[in-house]
PDB file of C-alpha atoms in Angstrom:
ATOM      1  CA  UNK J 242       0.000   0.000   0.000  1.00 84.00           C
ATOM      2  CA  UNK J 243       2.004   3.341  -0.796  1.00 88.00           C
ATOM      3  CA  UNK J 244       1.359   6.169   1.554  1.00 95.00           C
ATOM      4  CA  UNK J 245       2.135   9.301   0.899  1.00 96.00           C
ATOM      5  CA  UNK J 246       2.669  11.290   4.403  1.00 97.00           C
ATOM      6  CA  UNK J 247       2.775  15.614   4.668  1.00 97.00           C
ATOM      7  CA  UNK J 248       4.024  17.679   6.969  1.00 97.00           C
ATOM      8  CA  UNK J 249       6.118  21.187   7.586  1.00 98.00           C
ATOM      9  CA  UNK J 250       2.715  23.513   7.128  1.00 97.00           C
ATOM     10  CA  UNK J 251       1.399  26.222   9.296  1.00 97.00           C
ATOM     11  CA  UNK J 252       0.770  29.605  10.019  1.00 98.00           C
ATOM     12  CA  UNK J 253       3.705  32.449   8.478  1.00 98.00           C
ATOM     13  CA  UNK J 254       3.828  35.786   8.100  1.00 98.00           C
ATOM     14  CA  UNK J 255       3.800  37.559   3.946  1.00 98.00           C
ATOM     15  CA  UNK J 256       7.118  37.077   2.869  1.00 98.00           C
ATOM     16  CA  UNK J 257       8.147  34.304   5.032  1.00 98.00           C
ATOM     17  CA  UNK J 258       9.478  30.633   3.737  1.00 98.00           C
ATOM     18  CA  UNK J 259       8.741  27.442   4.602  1.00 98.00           C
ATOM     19  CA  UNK J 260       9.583  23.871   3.791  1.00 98.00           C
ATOM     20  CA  UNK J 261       7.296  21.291   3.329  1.00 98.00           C
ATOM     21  CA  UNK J 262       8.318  17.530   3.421  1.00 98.00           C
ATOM     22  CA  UNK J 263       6.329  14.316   2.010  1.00 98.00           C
ATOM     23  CA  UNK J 264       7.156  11.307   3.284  1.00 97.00           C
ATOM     24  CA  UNK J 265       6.623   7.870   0.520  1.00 96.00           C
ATOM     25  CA  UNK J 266       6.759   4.264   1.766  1.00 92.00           C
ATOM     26  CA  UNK J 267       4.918   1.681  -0.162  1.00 87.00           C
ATOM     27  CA  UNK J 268       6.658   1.727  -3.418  1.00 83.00           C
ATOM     28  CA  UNK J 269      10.363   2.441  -5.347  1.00 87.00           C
ATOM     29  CA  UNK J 270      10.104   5.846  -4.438  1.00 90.00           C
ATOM     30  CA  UNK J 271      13.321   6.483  -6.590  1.00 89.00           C
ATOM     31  CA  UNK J 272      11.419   5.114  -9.653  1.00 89.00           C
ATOM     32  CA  UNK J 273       8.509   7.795 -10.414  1.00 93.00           C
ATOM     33  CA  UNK J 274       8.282  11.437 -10.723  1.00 96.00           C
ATOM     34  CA  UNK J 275       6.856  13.303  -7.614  1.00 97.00           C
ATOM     35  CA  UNK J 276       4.941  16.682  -7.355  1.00 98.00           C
ATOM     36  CA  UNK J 277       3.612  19.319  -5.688  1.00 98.00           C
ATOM     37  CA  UNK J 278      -0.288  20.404  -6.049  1.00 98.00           C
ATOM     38  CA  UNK J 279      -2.453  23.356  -4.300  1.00 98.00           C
ATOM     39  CA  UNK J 280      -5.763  23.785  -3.507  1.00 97.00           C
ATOM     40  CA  UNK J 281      -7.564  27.120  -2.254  1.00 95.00           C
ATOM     41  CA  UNK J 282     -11.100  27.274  -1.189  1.00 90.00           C
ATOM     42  CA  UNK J 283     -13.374  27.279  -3.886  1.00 93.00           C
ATOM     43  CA  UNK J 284     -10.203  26.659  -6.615  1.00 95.00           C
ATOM     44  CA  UNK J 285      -9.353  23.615  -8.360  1.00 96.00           C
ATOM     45  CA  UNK J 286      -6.732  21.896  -7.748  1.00 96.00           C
ATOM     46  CA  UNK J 287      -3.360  23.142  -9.621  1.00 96.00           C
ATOM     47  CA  UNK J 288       0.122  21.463  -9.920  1.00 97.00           C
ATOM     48  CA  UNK J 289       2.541  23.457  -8.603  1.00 98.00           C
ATOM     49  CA  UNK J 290       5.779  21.943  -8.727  1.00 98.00           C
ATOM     50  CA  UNK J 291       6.935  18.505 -10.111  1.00 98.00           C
ATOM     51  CA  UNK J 292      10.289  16.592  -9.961  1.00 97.00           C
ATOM     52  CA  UNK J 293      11.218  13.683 -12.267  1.00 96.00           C
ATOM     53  CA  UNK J 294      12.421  10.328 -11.171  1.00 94.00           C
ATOM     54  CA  UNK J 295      16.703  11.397 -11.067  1.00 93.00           C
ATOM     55  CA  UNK J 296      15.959  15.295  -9.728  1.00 93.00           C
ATOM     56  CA  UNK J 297      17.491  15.714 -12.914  1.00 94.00           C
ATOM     57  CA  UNK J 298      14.473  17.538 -14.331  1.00 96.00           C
ATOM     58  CA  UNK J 299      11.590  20.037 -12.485  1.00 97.00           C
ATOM     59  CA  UNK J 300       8.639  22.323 -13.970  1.00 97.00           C
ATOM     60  CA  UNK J 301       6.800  25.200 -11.930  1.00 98.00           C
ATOM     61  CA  UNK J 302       3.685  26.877 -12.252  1.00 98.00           C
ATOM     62  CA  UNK J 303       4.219  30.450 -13.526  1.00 98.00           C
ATOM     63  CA  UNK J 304       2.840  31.769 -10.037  1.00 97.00           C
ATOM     64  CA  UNK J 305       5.334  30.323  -7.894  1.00 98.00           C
ATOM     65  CA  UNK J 306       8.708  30.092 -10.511  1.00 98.00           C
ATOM     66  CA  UNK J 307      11.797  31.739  -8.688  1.00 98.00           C
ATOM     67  CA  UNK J 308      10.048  31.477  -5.117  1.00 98.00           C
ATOM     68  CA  UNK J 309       9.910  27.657  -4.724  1.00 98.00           C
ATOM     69  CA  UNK J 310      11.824  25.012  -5.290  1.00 98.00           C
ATOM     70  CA  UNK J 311      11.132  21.380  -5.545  1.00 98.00           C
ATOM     71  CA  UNK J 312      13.925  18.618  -4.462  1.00 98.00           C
ATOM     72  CA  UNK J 313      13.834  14.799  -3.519  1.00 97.00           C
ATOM     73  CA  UNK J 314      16.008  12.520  -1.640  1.00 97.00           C
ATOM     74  CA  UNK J 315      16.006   9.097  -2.705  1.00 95.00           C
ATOM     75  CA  UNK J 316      17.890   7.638  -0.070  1.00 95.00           C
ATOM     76  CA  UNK J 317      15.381   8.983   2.336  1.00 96.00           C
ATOM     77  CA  UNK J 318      12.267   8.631   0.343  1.00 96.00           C
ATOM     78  CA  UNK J 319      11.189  12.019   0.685  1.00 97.00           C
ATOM     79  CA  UNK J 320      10.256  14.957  -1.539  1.00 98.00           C
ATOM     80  CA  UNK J 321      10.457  18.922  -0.295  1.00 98.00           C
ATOM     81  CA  UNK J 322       8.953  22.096  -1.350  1.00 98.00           C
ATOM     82  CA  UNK J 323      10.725  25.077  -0.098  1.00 98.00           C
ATOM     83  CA  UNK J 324       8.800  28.095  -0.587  1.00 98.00           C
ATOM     84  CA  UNK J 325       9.833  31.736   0.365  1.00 98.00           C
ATOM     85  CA  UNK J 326       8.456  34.958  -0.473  1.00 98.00           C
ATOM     86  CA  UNK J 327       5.264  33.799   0.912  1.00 98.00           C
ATOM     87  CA  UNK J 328       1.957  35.887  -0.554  1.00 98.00           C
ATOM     88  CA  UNK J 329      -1.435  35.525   1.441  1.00 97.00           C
ATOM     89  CA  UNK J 330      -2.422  34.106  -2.669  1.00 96.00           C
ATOM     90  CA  UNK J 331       0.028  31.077  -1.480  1.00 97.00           C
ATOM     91  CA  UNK J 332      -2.748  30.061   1.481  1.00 97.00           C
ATOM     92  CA  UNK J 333      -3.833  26.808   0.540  1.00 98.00           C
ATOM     93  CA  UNK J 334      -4.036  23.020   1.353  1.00 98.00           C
ATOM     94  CA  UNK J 335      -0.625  21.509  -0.380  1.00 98.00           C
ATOM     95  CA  UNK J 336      -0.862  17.812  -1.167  1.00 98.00           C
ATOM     96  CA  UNK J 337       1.451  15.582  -2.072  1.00 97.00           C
ATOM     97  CA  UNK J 338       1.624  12.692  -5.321  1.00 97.00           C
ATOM     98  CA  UNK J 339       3.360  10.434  -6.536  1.00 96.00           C
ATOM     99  CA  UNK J 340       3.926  10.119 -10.634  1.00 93.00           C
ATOM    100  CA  UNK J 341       2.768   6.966 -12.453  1.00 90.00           C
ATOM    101  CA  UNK J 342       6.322   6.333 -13.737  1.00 90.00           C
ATOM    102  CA  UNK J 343       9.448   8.670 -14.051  1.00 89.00           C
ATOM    103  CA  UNK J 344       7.673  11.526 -15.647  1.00 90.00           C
ATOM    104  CA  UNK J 345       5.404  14.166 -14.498  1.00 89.00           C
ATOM    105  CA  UNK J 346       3.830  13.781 -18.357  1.00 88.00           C
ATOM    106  CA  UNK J 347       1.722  10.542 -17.098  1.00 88.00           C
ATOM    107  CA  UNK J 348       0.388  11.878 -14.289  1.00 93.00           C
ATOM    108  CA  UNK J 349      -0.431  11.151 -10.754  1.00 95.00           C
ATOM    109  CA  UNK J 350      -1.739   7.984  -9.357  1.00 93.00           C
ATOM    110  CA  UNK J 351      -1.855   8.155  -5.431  1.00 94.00           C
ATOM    111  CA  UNK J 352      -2.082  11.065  -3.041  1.00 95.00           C
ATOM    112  CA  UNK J 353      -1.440  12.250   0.515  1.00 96.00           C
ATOM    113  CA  UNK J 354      -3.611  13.874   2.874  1.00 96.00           C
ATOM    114  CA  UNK J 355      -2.369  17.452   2.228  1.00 97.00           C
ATOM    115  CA  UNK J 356      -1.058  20.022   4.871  1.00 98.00           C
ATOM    116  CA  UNK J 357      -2.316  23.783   5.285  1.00 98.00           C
ATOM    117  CA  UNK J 358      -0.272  26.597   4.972  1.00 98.00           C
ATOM    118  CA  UNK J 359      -1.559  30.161   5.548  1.00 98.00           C
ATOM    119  CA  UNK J 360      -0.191  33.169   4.951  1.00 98.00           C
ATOM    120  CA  UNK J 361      -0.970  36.263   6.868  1.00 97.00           C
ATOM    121  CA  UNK J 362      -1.190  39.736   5.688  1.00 91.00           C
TER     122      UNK J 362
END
């Protein structure tokens, strides 16, 4: 069963940083792409950041390019976000997923829980 675990949200201040971490056991984490997704209230659900199998290769949404940055560590199954320049606009539940296979181009197949982060004004 691969579970995909969150954590490293909370409460920060308009132009703070923060790091999120997601936790993978279940599967060869080294094996598939991993990403990043966002989802305000009333929004659908965007992809943010994505990172492909190696770290070799990552793609950003235009509204967080050159203020977050997506990395993995194999040997620890884990995949980061760190984001800084924090806008309110970042507020929003950040999930977790795991690629079906190396690429971000297939898509995503399983999903964590999501943590909150909220920016304050």
């Amino acid at each position: 069963q691969v579970q995909l675990v969150e954590s490293g949200g909370g409460l920060v201040q308009t132009g703070g940083s923060l790091r999120l971490s997601c936790a993978v056991s279940g599967r060869t984490f080294s094996s598939y792409a991993m990403g990043w997704f966002r989802q305000a209230p009333g929004k659908e659900r965007e992809l943010i950041a994505a990172i492909n199998w190696s770290g070799g290769s990552t793609t950003y949404a235009d509204s967080v390019k050159g203020r977050f940055t997506i990395s993995r560590d194999n040997a620890k199954n884990t995949v980061y976000l760190r984001m800084n320049s924090l806008k309110p606009e970042d507020t929003a539940d950040y999930l977790c997923a795991a690629g079906k296979n190396s690429s971000w181009y297939r898509g995503f197949g399983y999903w964590g829980q999501g943590t909150q982060v909220t920016v304050s004004s």
